[in-house]
């Protein structure tokens, strides 16, 4: 359960203890969005603002199951927003460094709105391809229900689409509600766009991940779309959009990932 | 001159002194990209890596001309990258907090490359609209030469295009070479997309700015394109791409900006 598995306990001013739990990893390495959610929960607790409005993580070392601690430093406590940095450490190593602006994303009533995009068109979840640990998918997919657009699932049968795009549905296991912290997981939970791209490598470790949370999600399935446009000089970006069941954009993400040297 | 006006002097381990100079402001408030470049120069110096690969700033207070100091904290010194955070302070206030991964973006020879985009098509610089302080443009444009695509310059004569897009050419004054630190300025130097959008307000302060530097620019004019797709819940994002004279993408940027409450 996401809320329990990202829980933090305050042990002193700005100091938090946490556990990196089972079933949030790919091949033993804890998912970067999951680790970010733990750090964000500590920040939210320390500065008393529930929602990450914009948050960035730089990844320093891979994490695995075990105890972790978070140090939060409040940098500004304003009327509308608070800003803080945090480091998440485990086994004596810093795993990630985080910088975030937090606030309250309760609906604000009538405000100017202009949207020049739409959610990805997808078959209903039952007609999409479930990432199923019982059928060989990584065990992190026992913690969530992730269904890929059939056109973007070709890599699963060795037939990558050739397009650097991943679209799919997302919800947490047992339909646990997705809050703004769980959105930090959602933007990093999908198979990399590289899997469909016929890139020389598929392993693309995240250097940095930035998420803008634009609204609290409505209950129900989330739809997401991830695309890559630039693979160059050993790097690629992955841009994400997450939409809720009301058709509202709830998060935008971008990560910089690495094409290991020697690729190509 | 950009290099001189962003100079830093080491005053102790991780401590740097700098000056926020004249002619890098809009209405007295120092440009956010300019301030980020000062902080980035301090980081690069402290950790001995020349190029910001991915860097994020959260803006805490506006800055104005005067002395400033930067505190740099090195977080990781790896073989390929180093990670550091920095705060830039002036007049006793923190102006911005920065988190960056730095490296060496010297050309790496043959690597896998795949680009799904192209530079914006634009008239030559002489057929574009120069932002000219002698004709009422903010004085920051005496420090650089910025030429807007005529289709995106309608706001200057009170005829906004209605499209949330700003395209243009950029170079520094006197054709000073644009290095990877000056790219941090370039991504924040163009008029906001809001100016052409018929938004209820034009003032959209930056909450956070993230820049991925993908290559060192070739000499000559840079081309840039900025777009906004989502204005909602009091926020908007602005996505930027900067291309060099060889037609290579050299930077991607995204900022989260604020639509002040009450707008609309």
XYZ file of C-alpha atoms in Angstrom:
528
model
C 0.000 0.000 0.000
C 1.530 3.255 -1.170
C 0.621 5.437 1.841
C 2.049 2.901 4.302
C 5.101 2.112 2.182
C 6.071 5.782 1.912
C 5.376 6.629 5.576
C 7.866 8.790 7.451
C 8.363 9.307 11.193
C 9.757 12.542 12.587
C 12.811 11.875 14.763
C 13.943 15.463 15.297
C 13.740 18.913 13.734
C 13.941 18.264 10.009
C 14.903 14.620 10.577
C 12.731 11.736 9.414
C 13.032 7.973 9.399
C 11.527 5.820 6.653
C 11.732 2.331 5.163
C 12.344 1.460 1.567
C 9.873 -1.408 1.179
C 9.634 -4.516 -0.969
C 7.857 -4.513 -4.318
C 8.752 -0.948 -5.359
C 11.859 -1.942 -7.310
C 13.006 -2.975 -10.743
C 15.627 -5.685 -10.435
C 16.379 -4.737 -6.825
C 16.759 -0.993 -7.462
C 14.020 1.044 -5.791
C 11.932 3.072 -8.247
C 13.004 6.725 -8.425
C 9.463 8.071 -8.214
C 8.793 5.945 -5.130
C 11.923 7.301 -3.407
C 10.958 10.835 -4.398
C 7.514 10.315 -2.842
C 9.113 9.325 0.479
C 11.296 12.443 0.473
C 8.314 14.595 -0.530
C 6.232 13.210 2.320
C 8.941 14.247 4.771
C 9.069 17.747 3.254
C 5.274 18.111 3.325
C 5.258 17.084 6.973
C 8.101 19.395 7.979
C 6.775 22.526 6.268
C 3.077 21.849 6.768
C 2.026 22.092 3.102
C 0.345 19.039 1.602
C 1.112 19.282 -2.097
C 4.347 19.330 -4.114
C 3.752 22.056 -6.699
C 7.105 21.677 -8.389
C 9.741 19.230 -7.231
C 13.077 18.105 -8.602
C 15.209 15.120 -7.641
C 18.812 14.447 -8.628
C 19.701 10.775 -8.250
C 23.033 10.041 -6.599
C 23.024 6.289 -5.854
C 20.580 3.411 -6.393
C 18.474 2.451 -3.359
C 17.407 -0.952 -2.113
C 15.121 -2.329 0.588
C 15.984 -1.182 4.094
C 15.994 1.719 6.496
C 16.371 5.240 5.217
C 16.485 8.706 6.673
C 15.548 12.094 5.312
C 16.934 15.477 6.294
C 14.665 18.382 5.403
C 15.809 22.002 5.296
C 13.071 24.620 5.067
C 14.247 27.506 2.875
C 11.180 29.752 2.793
C 7.766 29.701 4.407
C 5.627 32.118 2.428
C 1.907 32.825 2.537
C 1.103 30.746 -0.489
C 4.134 28.474 -0.884
C 6.963 26.990 1.115
C 10.290 25.885 -0.346
C 12.508 23.163 1.068
C 15.375 20.896 0.145
C 15.818 17.346 1.347
C 18.310 14.534 1.109
C 17.345 10.884 1.355
C 20.081 8.612 2.666
C 20.297 4.880 3.185
C 23.112 2.551 4.206
C 25.336 5.583 4.709
C 24.918 6.816 1.148
C 22.942 9.773 -0.239
C 20.411 8.329 -2.704
C 18.766 11.498 -3.890
C 18.740 15.234 -3.339
C 15.416 17.029 -3.666
C 14.327 20.644 -4.053
C 10.651 21.492 -3.943
C 8.057 24.225 -3.696
C 4.985 23.033 -1.826
C 1.527 24.522 -1.367
C -2.141 23.662 -1.157
C -3.698 22.483 -4.424
C -7.271 22.434 -3.136
C -9.570 23.516 -5.974
C -9.503 27.307 -6.219
C -12.845 27.930 -7.912
C -13.109 30.070 -11.032
C -9.711 30.914 -12.440
C -8.563 31.614 -15.948
C -7.891 28.375 -17.794
C -6.506 27.622 -21.206
C -5.477 24.133 -22.296
C -3.849 23.473 -25.687
C -3.705 19.690 -25.380
C -5.904 16.683 -24.676
C -5.488 13.392 -22.837
C -4.110 10.548 -24.965
C -6.796 8.591 -26.789
C -6.664 5.026 -25.522
C -8.699 1.825 -25.512
C -10.459 1.159 -22.192
C -8.177 -0.367 -19.520
C -9.519 -3.875 -20.114
C -8.418 -3.647 -23.742
C -4.909 -2.531 -22.787
C -1.905 -4.665 -21.867
C -1.494 -5.228 -18.148
C 2.041 -5.307 -16.703
C 1.611 -8.545 -14.791
C 4.287 -9.896 -12.418
C 2.649 -13.334 -12.686
C 3.630 -13.209 -16.368
C 7.179 -11.929 -16.026
C 6.731 -8.190 -15.444
C 8.835 -6.646 -12.636
C 7.312 -7.120 -9.205
C 6.779 -3.371 -8.748
C 3.660 -3.950 -10.853
C 2.118 -5.888 -7.977
C 1.954 -2.524 -6.165
C 0.058 -0.811 -8.963
C -2.123 -1.615 -11.911
C -0.480 -0.382 -15.081
C -2.016 -1.035 -18.504
C -0.154 -0.131 -21.672
C -1.698 1.111 -24.890
C -1.487 -1.936 -27.191
C 0.353 0.163 -29.808
C 3.067 0.931 -27.227
C 3.396 -2.584 -25.798
C 5.187 -4.152 -28.768
C 8.494 -4.257 -26.887
C 6.957 -6.911 -24.593
C 6.891 -9.377 -27.492
C 10.148 -8.186 -29.053
C 8.390 -5.937 -31.575
C 9.140 -2.342 -30.511
C 6.967 0.216 -32.278
C 9.954 2.360 -33.198
C 8.199 5.381 -31.666
C 9.675 6.897 -28.508
C 6.291 6.941 -26.811
C 4.639 5.099 -23.910
C 0.929 5.567 -23.158
C -1.094 3.803 -20.526
C -3.483 3.678 -17.597
C -2.347 3.839 -13.980
C -3.892 3.191 -10.620
C -2.579 1.965 -7.290
C -3.192 -1.590 -6.081
C -6.656 -2.122 -4.529
C -7.697 1.220 -5.983
C -5.980 3.145 -3.191
C -6.618 6.838 -3.942
C -3.840 8.618 -5.840
C -2.885 11.819 -4.051
C -0.355 14.377 -5.190
C 2.489 12.353 -3.628
C 1.466 9.222 -5.519
C 1.622 11.278 -8.728
C 5.393 11.451 -8.159
C 5.393 7.672 -8.458
C 3.061 7.643 -11.453
C 5.381 9.796 -13.583
C 8.266 7.356 -13.089
C 6.395 4.040 -13.133
C 5.928 3.442 -16.860
C 8.358 1.484 -19.047
C 10.940 3.855 -20.574
C 10.211 5.278 -24.010
C 13.551 3.706 -24.976
C 11.940 0.251 -24.838
C 9.994 1.012 -27.999
C 12.652 3.053 -29.706
C 15.048 0.407 -31.003
C 17.759 2.217 -29.082
C 21.045 0.379 -28.735
C 20.371 0.108 -24.980
C 17.214 -0.054 -22.959
C 18.689 0.773 -19.565
C 18.482 4.538 -19.163
C 19.189 5.595 -15.565
C 17.577 8.819 -14.406
C 19.914 11.722 -13.701
C 17.170 14.156 -12.751
C 13.381 14.187 -12.529
C 11.188 17.284 -12.258
C 7.446 17.106 -11.663
C 4.897 19.910 -11.786
C 1.743 18.865 -9.962
C -1.081 20.922 -11.422
C -4.106 19.541 -9.550
C -5.215 16.867 -7.103
C -6.461 13.910 -9.145
C -10.119 12.925 -9.221
C -10.776 9.309 -8.138
C -10.353 6.590 -10.751
C -7.912 5.636 -13.469
C -5.181 8.030 -14.524
C -4.050 8.234 -18.112
C -0.430 9.054 -18.937
C 1.682 9.679 -21.996
C 5.495 9.780 -22.122
C 7.525 10.892 -25.126
C 11.161 11.440 -26.050
C 12.222 13.790 -28.832
C 15.937 14.233 -28.308
C 18.495 11.462 -27.942
C 21.903 13.104 -28.236
C 25.368 13.292 -26.685
C 24.583 10.369 -24.405
C 21.395 11.849 -22.959
C 17.683 11.666 -23.536
C 14.750 13.484 -22.002
C 11.433 11.879 -21.201
C 8.409 14.168 -21.016
C 5.288 12.992 -19.221
C 1.703 14.143 -18.868
C -0.760 12.597 -16.441
C -4.502 13.196 -16.769
C -7.227 12.240 -14.311
C -10.631 10.659 -14.881
C -12.186 14.115 -15.305
C -9.868 14.730 -18.254
C -7.815 17.234 -16.291
C -4.028 17.492 -16.542
C -2.775 16.701 -13.029
C 0.981 16.452 -13.581
C 3.691 17.282 -16.076
C 7.086 15.674 -15.746
C 10.423 15.729 -17.450
C 13.435 13.610 -16.691
C 16.959 13.602 -18.019
C 18.259 10.082 -18.460
C 21.529 8.597 -19.514
C 22.486 6.543 -22.512
C 25.508 4.754 -21.071
C 28.814 5.515 -22.810
C 29.679 3.120 -25.518
C 26.066 2.824 -26.650
C 25.674 3.030 -30.396
C 29.547 41.747 -20.733
C 28.048 38.481 -19.550
C 31.268 36.760 -18.369
C 32.320 39.807 -16.329
C 28.820 40.492 -15.012
C 28.402 36.932 -13.722
C 31.923 36.654 -12.258
C 32.337 35.065 -8.838
C 35.245 35.217 -6.373
C 35.947 32.412 -3.933
C 36.044 33.700 -0.352
C 36.218 30.353 1.479
C 35.330 26.706 1.056
C 32.054 26.736 -0.845
C 31.678 30.501 -0.355
C 31.617 32.933 -3.246
C 31.095 36.661 -3.638
C 29.417 38.186 -6.684
C 27.745 41.389 -7.870
C 24.318 41.692 -9.389
C 25.082 44.220 -12.136
C 23.127 46.903 -13.982
C 21.287 46.157 -17.225
C 20.276 42.599 -16.403
C 16.866 43.535 -14.993
C 13.283 44.084 -16.009
C 11.898 47.050 -14.109
C 14.571 46.764 -11.432
C 14.181 43.024 -10.834
C 17.224 41.035 -11.909
C 16.488 38.450 -14.596
C 16.094 34.934 -13.199
C 18.306 33.326 -15.814
C 21.051 35.861 -15.116
C 20.928 35.090 -11.373
C 20.946 31.367 -12.104
C 24.066 31.824 -14.265
C 25.886 33.500 -11.347
C 24.995 30.626 -9.017
C 25.950 28.082 -11.677
C 29.340 29.735 -12.156
C 30.004 29.357 -8.430
C 28.992 25.686 -8.545
C 31.153 25.000 -11.614
C 34.112 26.605 -9.892
C 33.610 24.762 -6.611
C 33.187 21.295 -8.085
C 35.553 21.702 -11.027
C 33.089 20.757 -13.784
C 32.462 23.355 -16.483
C 28.969 22.568 -17.730
C 25.548 22.474 -16.069
C 23.957 19.315 -17.480
C 20.665 19.717 -15.623
C 20.003 22.545 -13.228
C 16.947 23.727 -11.331
C 16.325 27.026 -9.541
C 13.492 27.836 -7.165
C 12.985 31.587 -6.838
C 12.500 32.885 -3.310
C 12.779 36.695 -3.549
C 13.402 39.212 -6.346
C 16.978 40.481 -6.671
C 18.289 43.924 -7.481
C 21.662 45.517 -8.210
C 24.241 45.045 -5.447
C 26.495 42.594 -3.705
C 25.534 38.937 -3.485
C 27.023 35.792 -2.054
C 26.684 32.162 -2.989
C 27.080 29.124 -0.754
C 27.815 25.918 -2.624
C 27.425 22.459 -1.142
C 28.971 19.597 -3.101
C 26.769 16.495 -2.792
C 28.549 14.013 -5.019
C 31.760 14.001 -7.037
C 31.472 11.124 -9.471
C 33.645 10.118 -12.378
C 31.362 11.571 -15.008
C 29.190 14.017 -13.052
C 29.204 16.063 -9.881
C 26.070 17.195 -8.054
C 25.798 20.313 -5.912
C 23.260 22.643 -4.372
C 23.709 26.377 -3.971
C 21.906 29.326 -2.474
C 22.314 32.862 -3.760
C 21.707 35.557 -1.164
C 21.683 39.338 -1.316
C 20.804 42.051 1.175
C 20.291 39.361 3.812
C 17.647 37.514 1.773
C 17.839 34.206 -0.090
C 17.017 34.967 -3.736
C 17.194 31.509 -5.223
C 18.012 27.930 -4.342
C 19.704 25.815 -6.974
C 20.298 22.111 -7.481
C 22.457 20.956 -10.362
C 24.327 18.079 -11.945
C 27.438 19.283 -13.743
C 29.821 17.597 -16.143
C 31.911 18.130 -19.233
C 29.934 18.609 -22.447
C 32.921 18.531 -24.777
C 31.881 16.799 -27.993
C 31.975 13.032 -27.447
C 32.447 11.851 -31.008
C 30.187 9.198 -32.515
C 27.234 8.438 -30.278
C 23.754 7.273 -31.039
C 21.552 10.226 -31.972
C 17.877 10.532 -32.725
C 16.095 13.860 -33.012
C 12.334 14.088 -33.534
C 12.160 17.864 -33.893
C 13.656 20.738 -35.848
C 14.668 24.314 -35.098
C 11.885 26.884 -35.517
C 11.647 28.260 -39.039
C 12.312 31.986 -38.877
C 13.126 34.925 -41.112
C 16.792 35.986 -40.947
C 17.653 38.137 -37.887
C 17.555 41.376 -39.894
C 13.947 40.635 -40.833
C 12.953 40.013 -37.219
C 11.908 42.541 -34.582
C 14.728 43.744 -32.383
C 14.014 44.386 -28.693
C 15.563 47.847 -28.584
C 15.973 49.798 -25.319
C 16.324 52.989 -27.403
C 12.739 52.347 -28.491
C 11.219 51.475 -25.130
C 12.285 47.862 -24.588
C 13.628 47.007 -21.114
C 17.276 47.889 -20.661
C 18.284 44.231 -20.241
C 18.155 44.174 -24.035
C 21.218 46.408 -24.162
C 23.128 43.387 -22.781
C 21.975 41.069 -25.541
C 20.612 41.174 -29.047
C 17.190 39.581 -29.117
C 15.094 39.514 -32.304
C 11.533 38.280 -32.257
C 9.793 36.397 -35.020
C 7.476 39.029 -36.568
C 4.478 36.710 -36.057
C 5.250 36.610 -32.297
C 5.934 40.329 -31.857
C 2.341 41.539 -32.173
C 2.112 42.261 -28.457
C 4.621 45.113 -28.978
C 2.009 47.052 -30.947
C -0.944 45.921 -28.854
C -1.902 43.134 -31.256
C -1.086 39.849 -29.486
C -1.153 36.851 -31.802
C -3.334 34.841 -29.447
C -0.838 31.982 -29.604
C 1.133 31.136 -26.466
C 4.385 31.069 -28.387
C 7.541 33.202 -28.565
C 10.211 32.535 -31.188
C 13.348 34.522 -31.795
C 17.075 34.905 -32.286
C 19.495 35.455 -29.406
C 23.089 36.502 -29.050
C 25.043 38.379 -26.414
C 26.071 42.018 -26.877
C 29.192 42.494 -29.049
C 28.837 38.871 -30.127
C 30.413 37.589 -26.909
C 30.471 33.780 -27.232
C 27.538 31.970 -25.605
C 28.826 29.214 -23.341
C 26.738 26.734 -21.395
C 26.319 29.233 -18.529
C 25.003 31.900 -20.900
C 22.418 29.366 -22.111
C 20.870 29.635 -18.625
C 20.280 33.292 -19.410
C 19.026 32.628 -22.930
C 16.193 30.365 -21.761
C 14.824 33.109 -19.485
C 15.499 36.187 -21.621
C 12.582 36.114 -24.056
C 9.269 37.888 -23.503
C 6.806 35.546 -21.747
C 4.453 33.526 -23.920
C 1.693 35.211 -21.896
C 2.361 38.485 -23.755
C 0.840 37.040 -26.920
C -1.831 34.980 -25.243
C -4.453 37.575 -24.366
C -4.156 36.352 -20.795
C -5.811 38.497 -18.155
C -2.343 39.341 -16.796
C 1.043 39.564 -18.393
C 3.175 39.444 -15.245
C 3.948 35.782 -14.585
C 6.661 35.413 -11.955
C 8.817 32.293 -12.162
C 8.410 29.778 -9.348
C 10.910 27.294 -10.746
C 13.138 26.957 -13.798
C 14.836 23.758 -14.983
C 17.343 23.690 -17.812
C 18.882 20.679 -19.537
C 22.009 21.724 -21.392
C 22.520 19.208 -24.183
C 25.586 20.602 -25.949
C 27.990 23.538 -26.048
C 26.691 25.983 -28.646
C 28.530 26.594 -31.908
C 29.444 30.261 -32.503
C 26.793 32.544 -33.952
C 23.114 33.270 -33.488
C 20.972 30.978 -31.363
C 17.363 30.290 -32.257
C 14.797 29.683 -29.531
C 11.152 28.750 -29.268
C 8.994 28.985 -26.129
C 5.484 27.575 -25.819
C 2.796 27.200 -23.171
C 0.116 24.546 -23.361
C -1.436 24.523 -19.897
C -2.769 27.533 -18.031
C -4.708 26.180 -15.056
C -5.264 26.572 -11.321
C -3.203 29.742 -11.271
C -0.124 28.246 -12.936
C 1.382 27.989 -16.368
C 4.422 26.203 -17.710
C 6.740 27.607 -20.341
C 8.740 25.113 -22.383
C 11.813 26.275 -24.261
C 14.164 24.889 -26.865
C 17.385 26.582 -27.916
C 19.186 25.603 -31.117
C 22.634 26.699 -32.270
C 23.850 27.843 -35.684
C 24.662 24.243 -36.641
C 20.987 23.359 -36.126
C 21.750 21.406 -32.961
C 19.528 21.454 -29.885
C 21.703 22.931 -27.132
C 19.181 23.426 -24.323
C 15.709 22.437 -23.231
C 13.994 24.391 -20.486
C 10.749 24.360 -18.563
C 9.586 26.840 -16.009
C 6.558 26.944 -13.756
C 5.164 30.450 -13.500
C 2.378 32.022 -11.553
C -0.835 33.620 -12.689
C -1.418 35.896 -9.697
C -4.585 35.172 -7.724
C -7.550 37.182 -8.803
C -6.565 36.947 -12.466
C -9.451 36.024 -14.727
